[in-house]
Coordinates of C-alpha atoms and ligand atoms in Angstrom, one line a residue:
X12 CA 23.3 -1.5 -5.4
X13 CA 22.5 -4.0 -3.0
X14 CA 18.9 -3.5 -1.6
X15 CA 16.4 -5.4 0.9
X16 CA 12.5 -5.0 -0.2
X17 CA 10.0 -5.8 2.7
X18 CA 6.9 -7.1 1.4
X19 CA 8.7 -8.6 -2.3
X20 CA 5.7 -11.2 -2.3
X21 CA 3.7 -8.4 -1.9
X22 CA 1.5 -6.3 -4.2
X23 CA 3.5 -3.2 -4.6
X24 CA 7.0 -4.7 -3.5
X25 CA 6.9 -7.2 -5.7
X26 CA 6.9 -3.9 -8.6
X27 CA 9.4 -2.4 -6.5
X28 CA 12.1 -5.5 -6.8
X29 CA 11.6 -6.5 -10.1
X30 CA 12.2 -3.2 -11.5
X31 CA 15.5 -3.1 -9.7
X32 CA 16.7 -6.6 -10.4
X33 CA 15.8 -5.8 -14.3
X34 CA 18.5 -3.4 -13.5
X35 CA 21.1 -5.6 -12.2
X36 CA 20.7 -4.5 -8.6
X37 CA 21.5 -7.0 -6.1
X38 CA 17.7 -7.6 -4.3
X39 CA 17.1 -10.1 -1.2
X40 CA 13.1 -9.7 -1.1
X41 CA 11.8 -10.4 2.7
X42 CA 8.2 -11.4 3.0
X43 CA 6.3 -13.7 5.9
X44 CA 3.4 -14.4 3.3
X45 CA 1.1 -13.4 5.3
X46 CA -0.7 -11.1 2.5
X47 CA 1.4 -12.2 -0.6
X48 CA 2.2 -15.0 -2.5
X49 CA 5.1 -16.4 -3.7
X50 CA 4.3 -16.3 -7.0
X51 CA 4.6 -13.1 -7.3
X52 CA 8.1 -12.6 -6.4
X53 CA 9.9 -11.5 -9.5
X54 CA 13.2 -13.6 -11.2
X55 CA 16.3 -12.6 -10.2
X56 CA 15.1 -11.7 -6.4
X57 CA 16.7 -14.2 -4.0
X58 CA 13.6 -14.6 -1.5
X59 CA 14.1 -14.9 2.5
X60 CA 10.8 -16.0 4.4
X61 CA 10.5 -14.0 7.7
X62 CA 8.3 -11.8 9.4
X63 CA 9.8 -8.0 10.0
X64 CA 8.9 -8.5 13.5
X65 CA 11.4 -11.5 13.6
X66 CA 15.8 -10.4 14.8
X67 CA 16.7 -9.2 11.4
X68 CA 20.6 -9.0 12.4
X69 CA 21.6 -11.8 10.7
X70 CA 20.2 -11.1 7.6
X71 CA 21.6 -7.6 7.3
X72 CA 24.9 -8.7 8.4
X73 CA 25.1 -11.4 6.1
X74 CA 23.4 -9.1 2.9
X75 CA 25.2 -5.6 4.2
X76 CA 21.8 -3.4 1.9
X77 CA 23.1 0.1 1.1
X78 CA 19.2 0.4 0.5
X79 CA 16.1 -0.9 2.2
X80 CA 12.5 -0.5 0.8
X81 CA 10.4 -1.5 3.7
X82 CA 6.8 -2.3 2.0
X83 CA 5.6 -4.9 4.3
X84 CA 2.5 -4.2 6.1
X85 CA -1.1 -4.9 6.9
X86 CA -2.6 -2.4 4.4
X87 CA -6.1 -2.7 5.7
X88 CA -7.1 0.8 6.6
X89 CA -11.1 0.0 7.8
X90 CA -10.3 -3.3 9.6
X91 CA -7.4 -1.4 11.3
X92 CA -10.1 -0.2 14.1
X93 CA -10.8 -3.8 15.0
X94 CA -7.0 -4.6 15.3
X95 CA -4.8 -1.8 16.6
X96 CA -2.8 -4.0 18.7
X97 CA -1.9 -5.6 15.4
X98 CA -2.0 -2.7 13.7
X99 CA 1.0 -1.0 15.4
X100 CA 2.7 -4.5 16.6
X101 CA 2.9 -5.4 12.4
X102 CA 2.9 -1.9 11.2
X103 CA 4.7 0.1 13.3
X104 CA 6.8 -2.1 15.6
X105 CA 7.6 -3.9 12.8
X106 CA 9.2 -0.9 10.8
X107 CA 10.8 0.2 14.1
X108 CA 12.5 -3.4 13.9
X109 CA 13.7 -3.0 10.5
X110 CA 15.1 0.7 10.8
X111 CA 17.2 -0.7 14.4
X112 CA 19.1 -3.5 12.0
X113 CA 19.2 -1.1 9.4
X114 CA 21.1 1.7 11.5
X115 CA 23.4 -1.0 13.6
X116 CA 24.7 -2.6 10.0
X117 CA 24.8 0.5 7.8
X118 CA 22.4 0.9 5.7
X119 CA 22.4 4.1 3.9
X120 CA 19.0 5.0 3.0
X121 CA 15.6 3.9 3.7
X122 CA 13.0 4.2 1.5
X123 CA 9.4 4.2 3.8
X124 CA 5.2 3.2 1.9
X125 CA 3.7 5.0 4.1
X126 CA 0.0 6.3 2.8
X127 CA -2.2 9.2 2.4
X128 CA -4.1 7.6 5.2
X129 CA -1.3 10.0 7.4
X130 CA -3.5 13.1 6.6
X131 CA -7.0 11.9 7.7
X132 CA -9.2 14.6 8.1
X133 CA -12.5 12.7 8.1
X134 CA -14.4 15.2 5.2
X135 CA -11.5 15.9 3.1
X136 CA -10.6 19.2 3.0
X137 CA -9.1 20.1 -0.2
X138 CA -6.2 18.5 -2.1
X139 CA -3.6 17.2 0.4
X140 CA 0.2 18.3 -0.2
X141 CA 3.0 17.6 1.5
X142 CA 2.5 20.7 4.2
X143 CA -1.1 19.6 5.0
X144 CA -0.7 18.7 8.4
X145 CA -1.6 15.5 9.5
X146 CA -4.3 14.4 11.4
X147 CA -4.5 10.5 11.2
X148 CA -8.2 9.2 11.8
X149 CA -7.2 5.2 12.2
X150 CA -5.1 3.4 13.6
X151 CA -3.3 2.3 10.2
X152 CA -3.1 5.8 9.2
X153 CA -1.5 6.7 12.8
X154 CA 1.2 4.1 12.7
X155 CA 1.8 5.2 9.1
X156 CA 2.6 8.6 10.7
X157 CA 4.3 7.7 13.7
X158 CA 6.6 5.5 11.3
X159 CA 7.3 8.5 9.4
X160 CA 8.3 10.4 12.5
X161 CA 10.3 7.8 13.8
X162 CA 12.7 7.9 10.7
X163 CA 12.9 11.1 11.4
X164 CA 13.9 11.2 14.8
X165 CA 16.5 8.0 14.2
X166 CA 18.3 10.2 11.6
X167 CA 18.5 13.5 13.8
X168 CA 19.9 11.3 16.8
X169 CA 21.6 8.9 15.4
X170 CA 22.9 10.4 12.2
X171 CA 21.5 7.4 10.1
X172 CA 20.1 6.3 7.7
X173 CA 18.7 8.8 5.6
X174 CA 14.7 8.5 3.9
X175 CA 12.3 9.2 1.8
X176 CA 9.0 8.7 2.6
X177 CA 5.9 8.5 0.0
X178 CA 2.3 8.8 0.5
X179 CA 0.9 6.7 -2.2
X180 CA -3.2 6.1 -2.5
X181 CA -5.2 3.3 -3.6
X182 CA -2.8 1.8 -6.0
X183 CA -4.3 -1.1 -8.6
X184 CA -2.9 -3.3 -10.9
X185 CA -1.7 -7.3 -11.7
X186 CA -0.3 -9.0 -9.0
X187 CA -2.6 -7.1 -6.5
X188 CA -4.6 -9.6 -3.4
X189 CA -7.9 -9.5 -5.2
X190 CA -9.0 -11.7 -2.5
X191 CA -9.2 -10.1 0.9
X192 CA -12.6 -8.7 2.0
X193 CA -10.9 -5.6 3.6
X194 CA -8.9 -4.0 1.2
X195 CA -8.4 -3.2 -2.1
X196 CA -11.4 -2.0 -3.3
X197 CA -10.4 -2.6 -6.9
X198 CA -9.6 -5.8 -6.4
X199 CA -13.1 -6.6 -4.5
X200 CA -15.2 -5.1 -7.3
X201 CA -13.2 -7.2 -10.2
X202 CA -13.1 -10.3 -8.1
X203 CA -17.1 -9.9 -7.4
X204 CA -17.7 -9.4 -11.2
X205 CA -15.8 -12.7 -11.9
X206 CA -17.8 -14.6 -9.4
X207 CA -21.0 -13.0 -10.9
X208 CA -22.0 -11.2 -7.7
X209 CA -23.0 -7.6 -7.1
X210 CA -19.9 -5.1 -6.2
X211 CA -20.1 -4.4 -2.6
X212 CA -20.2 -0.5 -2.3
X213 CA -20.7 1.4 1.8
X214 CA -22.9 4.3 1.7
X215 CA -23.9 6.3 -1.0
X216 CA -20.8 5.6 -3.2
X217 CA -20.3 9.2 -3.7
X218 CA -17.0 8.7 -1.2
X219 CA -14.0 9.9 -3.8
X220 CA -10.6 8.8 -4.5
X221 CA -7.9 9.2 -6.9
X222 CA -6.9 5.5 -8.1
X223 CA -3.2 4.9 -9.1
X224 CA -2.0 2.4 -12.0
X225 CA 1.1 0.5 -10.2
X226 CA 3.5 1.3 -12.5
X227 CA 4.6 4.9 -12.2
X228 CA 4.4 4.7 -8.5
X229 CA 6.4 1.4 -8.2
X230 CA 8.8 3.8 -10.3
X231 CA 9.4 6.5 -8.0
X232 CA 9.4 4.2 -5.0
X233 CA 12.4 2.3 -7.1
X234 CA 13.8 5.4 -7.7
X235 CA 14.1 7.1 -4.3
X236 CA 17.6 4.9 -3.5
X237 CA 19.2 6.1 -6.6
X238 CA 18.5 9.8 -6.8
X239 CA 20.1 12.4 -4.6
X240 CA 16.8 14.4 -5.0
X241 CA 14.7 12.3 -3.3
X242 CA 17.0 12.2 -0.3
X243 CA 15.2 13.3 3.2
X244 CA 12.0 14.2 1.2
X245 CA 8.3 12.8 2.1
X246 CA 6.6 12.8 -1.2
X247 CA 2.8 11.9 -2.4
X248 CA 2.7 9.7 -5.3
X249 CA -0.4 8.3 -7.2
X250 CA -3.0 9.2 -9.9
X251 CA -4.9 12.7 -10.3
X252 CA -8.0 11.4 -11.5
X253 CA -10.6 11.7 -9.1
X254 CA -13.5 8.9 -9.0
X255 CA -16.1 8.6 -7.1
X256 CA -16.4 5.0 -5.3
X257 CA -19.4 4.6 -7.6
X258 CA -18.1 5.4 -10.7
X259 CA -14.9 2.9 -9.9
X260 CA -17.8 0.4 -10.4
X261 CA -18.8 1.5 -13.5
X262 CA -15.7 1.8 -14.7
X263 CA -14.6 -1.8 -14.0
X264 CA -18.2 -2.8 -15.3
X265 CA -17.3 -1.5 -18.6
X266 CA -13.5 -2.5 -18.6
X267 CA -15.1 -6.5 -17.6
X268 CA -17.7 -6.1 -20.4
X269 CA -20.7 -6.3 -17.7
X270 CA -24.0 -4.9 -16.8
X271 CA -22.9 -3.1 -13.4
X272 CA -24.5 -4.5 -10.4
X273 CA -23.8 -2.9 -6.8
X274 CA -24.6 -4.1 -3.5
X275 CA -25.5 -0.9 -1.3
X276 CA -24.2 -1.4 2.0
X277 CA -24.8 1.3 5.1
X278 CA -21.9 3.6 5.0
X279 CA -18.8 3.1 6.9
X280 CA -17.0 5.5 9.4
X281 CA -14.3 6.3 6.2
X282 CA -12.5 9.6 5.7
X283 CA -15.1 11.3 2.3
X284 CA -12.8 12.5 -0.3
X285 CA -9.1 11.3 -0.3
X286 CA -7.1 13.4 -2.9
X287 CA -3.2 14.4 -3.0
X288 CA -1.7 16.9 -5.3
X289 CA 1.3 15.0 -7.0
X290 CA 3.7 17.9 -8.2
X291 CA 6.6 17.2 -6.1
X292 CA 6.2 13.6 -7.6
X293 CA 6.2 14.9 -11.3
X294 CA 8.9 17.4 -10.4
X295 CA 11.0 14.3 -8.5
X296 CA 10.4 11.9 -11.4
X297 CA 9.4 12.9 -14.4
X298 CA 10.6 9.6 -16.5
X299 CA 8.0 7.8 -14.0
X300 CA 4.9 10.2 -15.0
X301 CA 5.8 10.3 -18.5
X302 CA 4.9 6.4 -18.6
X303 CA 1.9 6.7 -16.3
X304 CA -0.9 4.6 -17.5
X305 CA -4.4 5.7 -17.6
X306 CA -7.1 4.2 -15.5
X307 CA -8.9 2.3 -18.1
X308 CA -6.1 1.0 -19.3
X309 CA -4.9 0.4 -16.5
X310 CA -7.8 -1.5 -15.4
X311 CA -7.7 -3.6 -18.7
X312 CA -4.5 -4.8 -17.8
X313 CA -5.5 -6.2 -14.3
X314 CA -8.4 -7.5 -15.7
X315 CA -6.5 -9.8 -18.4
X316 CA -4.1 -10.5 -15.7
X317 CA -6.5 -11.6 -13.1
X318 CA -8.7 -13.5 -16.1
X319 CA -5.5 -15.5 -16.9
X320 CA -6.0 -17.5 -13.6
X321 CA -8.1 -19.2 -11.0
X322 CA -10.4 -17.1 -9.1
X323 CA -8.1 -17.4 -5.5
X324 CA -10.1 -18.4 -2.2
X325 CA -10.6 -15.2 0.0
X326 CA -7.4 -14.4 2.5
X327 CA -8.4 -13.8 6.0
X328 CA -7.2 -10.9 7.9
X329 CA -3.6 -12.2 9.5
X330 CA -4.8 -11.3 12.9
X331 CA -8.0 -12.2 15.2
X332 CA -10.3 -9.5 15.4
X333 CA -9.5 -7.3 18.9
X334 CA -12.6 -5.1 18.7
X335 CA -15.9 -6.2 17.2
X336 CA -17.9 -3.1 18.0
X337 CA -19.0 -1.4 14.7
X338 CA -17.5 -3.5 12.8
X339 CA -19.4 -3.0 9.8
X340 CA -22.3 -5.2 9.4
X341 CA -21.5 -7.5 6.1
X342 CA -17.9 -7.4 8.0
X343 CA -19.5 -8.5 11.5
X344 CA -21.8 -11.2 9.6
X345 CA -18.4 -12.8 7.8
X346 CA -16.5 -12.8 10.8
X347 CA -19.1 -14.2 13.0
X348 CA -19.9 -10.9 15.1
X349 CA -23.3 -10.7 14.3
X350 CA -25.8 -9.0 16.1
X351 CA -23.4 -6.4 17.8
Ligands
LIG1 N1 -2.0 -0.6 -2.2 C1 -2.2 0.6 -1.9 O1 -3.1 1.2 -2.4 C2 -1.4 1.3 -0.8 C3 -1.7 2.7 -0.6 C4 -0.9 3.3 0.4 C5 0.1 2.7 1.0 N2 0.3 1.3 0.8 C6 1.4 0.7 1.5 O2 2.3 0.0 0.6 C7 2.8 -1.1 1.1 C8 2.5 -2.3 0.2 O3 1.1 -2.5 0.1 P1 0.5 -3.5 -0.9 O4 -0.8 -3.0 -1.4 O5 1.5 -4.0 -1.8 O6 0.1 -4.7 0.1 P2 0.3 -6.3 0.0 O7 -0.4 -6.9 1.1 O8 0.1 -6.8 -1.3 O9 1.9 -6.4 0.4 C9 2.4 -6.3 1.7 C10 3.3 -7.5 1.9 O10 3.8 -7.4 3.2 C11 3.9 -8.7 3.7 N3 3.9 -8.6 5.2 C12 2.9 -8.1 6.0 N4 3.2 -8.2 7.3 C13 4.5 -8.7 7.3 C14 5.4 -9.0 8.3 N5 5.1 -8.8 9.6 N6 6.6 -9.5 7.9 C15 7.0 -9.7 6.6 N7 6.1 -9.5 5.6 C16 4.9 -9.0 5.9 C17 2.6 -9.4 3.2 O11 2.8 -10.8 3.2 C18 2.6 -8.8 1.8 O12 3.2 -9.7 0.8 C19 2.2 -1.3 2.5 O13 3.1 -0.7 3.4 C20 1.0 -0.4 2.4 O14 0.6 0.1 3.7 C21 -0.4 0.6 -0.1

């Protein structure tokens, strides 16, 4: 198969493409760097430098992908309220960009990250499955869902190209940006710990989530372009353990070998408890749940990853900040906003 994988230099793109090239599939990973390194695209993946905003014609032409993974994004789900012209120019224009070249040179099926961040619903209400409506309550988790839509809609009018779409949540693991302030909470906490600083935690840390070892989702994304199952289907995928944001902390604490230190921060406008039920997923593909990876392990294996290099210099948010009312305040101080 010949596929294209936005965001290759990427955290979870980078998992996609290298477990299809270790299966002889033909991959051309697109990335404009802007949140990923090159480092982490994987051997065999021949690596064009572009943004998804940029005419793409050529490229497909040229590469003719029976498959596209579009990963690329801005994943930075708080921040997204400061920058929703960014948001949906990246996020959503961006995917609208890749679907058009996709459609005018053939490509068969698209594969779509989109994110639990498509339900919303500020308290959590439950477990979230596929028929919970959604009700988006930022702008990242909007453009995720009107992305979703979209696909949709091109297939019913145009008759092309087919999806699938997956929901994942708060995936961890090597390779992951440990070093933007915004996102990736895992990655904050462990980068913190290595710099010997508190772990910066809003509210009361009882917020919950269920974290999600790379692997297994990485696997079903992969997946989804070889298996008739998965065609036309909008699927969560991720962990079922529930944490609180709290216990995350002591978790990695123990994993590091640390005495836990939190910074307590005034709580952020965040949706409470985030939580998807996963058995479509295990139903879809059970090879990829068989081999999932428990959280502590999981977090040991970032950990010696992230220990086998430099500490990296913070990333800054690819776009200037549109709207710096509420930011939060250690957000505000960083960015220079304070006192608003
Ligand atoms: N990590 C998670 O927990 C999580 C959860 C739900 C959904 N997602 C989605 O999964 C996808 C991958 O997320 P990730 O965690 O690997 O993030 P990431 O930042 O590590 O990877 C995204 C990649 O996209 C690239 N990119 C961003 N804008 C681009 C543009 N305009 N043109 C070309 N490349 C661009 C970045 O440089 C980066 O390498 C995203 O779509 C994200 O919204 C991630």
């Amino acid at each position: 198969m010949r596929a294209l994988v936005t965001g290759a230099a990427g955290f979870m793109g980078s998992h996609v493409a290298e477990w299809l090239a270790a299966r002889g599939h033909e991959i051309v990973g697109l990335d404009d760097l802007s949140g990923g390194f090159e480092e982490n695209l994987p051997a065999g993946v021949r690596f064009e430098k572009m943004s998804v905003l940029d005419p793409l014609d050529g490229l497909f032409a040229s590469f003719k992908p029976e498959v596209v993974y579009h990963l690329a994004a801005y994943a930075a789900e708080g921040l997204s309220h400061h920058i929703p012209v960014f948001n949906y120019q990246n996020n959503l224009v961006g995917t609208a960009n890749v679907l058009a070249s996709a459609y005018r040179h053939g490509t068969r099926h698209f594969v779509f990250t989109s994110s639990i961040a498509a339900y919303g619903h500020p308290q959590g209400e439950g477990v979230f499955d596929e028929e919970t409506p959604c009700r988006p309550c930022d702008p990242y988790g909007t453009a995720k869902h009107a992305c979703e839509l979209h696909l949709k809609t091109c297939l019913d009018y145009h008759g092309g190209p087919t999806y699938s779409i997956f929901r994942p949540h708060n995936v961890f693991g090597p390779r992951q940006n440990i070093s933007d302030p915004y996102r990736n909470v895992v990655g904050i906490f462990i980068k913190k710990a290595m710099e010997g600083q508190p772990m910066p935690v809003f509210g009361d840390g009882k917020q919950t989530r269920s974290f999600s070892y790379i692997s297994t989702v990485a696997r079903c994304i992969a997946e989804a372009g070889l298996i008739p199952q998965a065609v036309n289907r909008t699927v969560n995928i991720g962990g079922d353990r529930t944490m609180s944001v709290h216990e995350l902390a002591l978790e990695i604490s123990k994993a590091m070998g640390i005495q836990p230190s939190i910074q307590w921060l005034p709580a952020r406008h965040e949706v409470v408890h985030a939580h998807a039920s996963h058995k479509l997923a295990r139903e879809m593909f059970p090879q990829a749940y068989a081999e999932e990876v428990s959280i502590p392990e999981g977090l040991k294996r970032m950990i010696d990853f992230t220990r086998e290099r430099p500490v990296p210099a913070a990333t800054e948010c690819p776009s200037a900040i549109e709207i710096p009312d509420h930011l939060p305040p250690s957000w505000a101080a960083r960015l220079g906003f304070g006192g608003r």
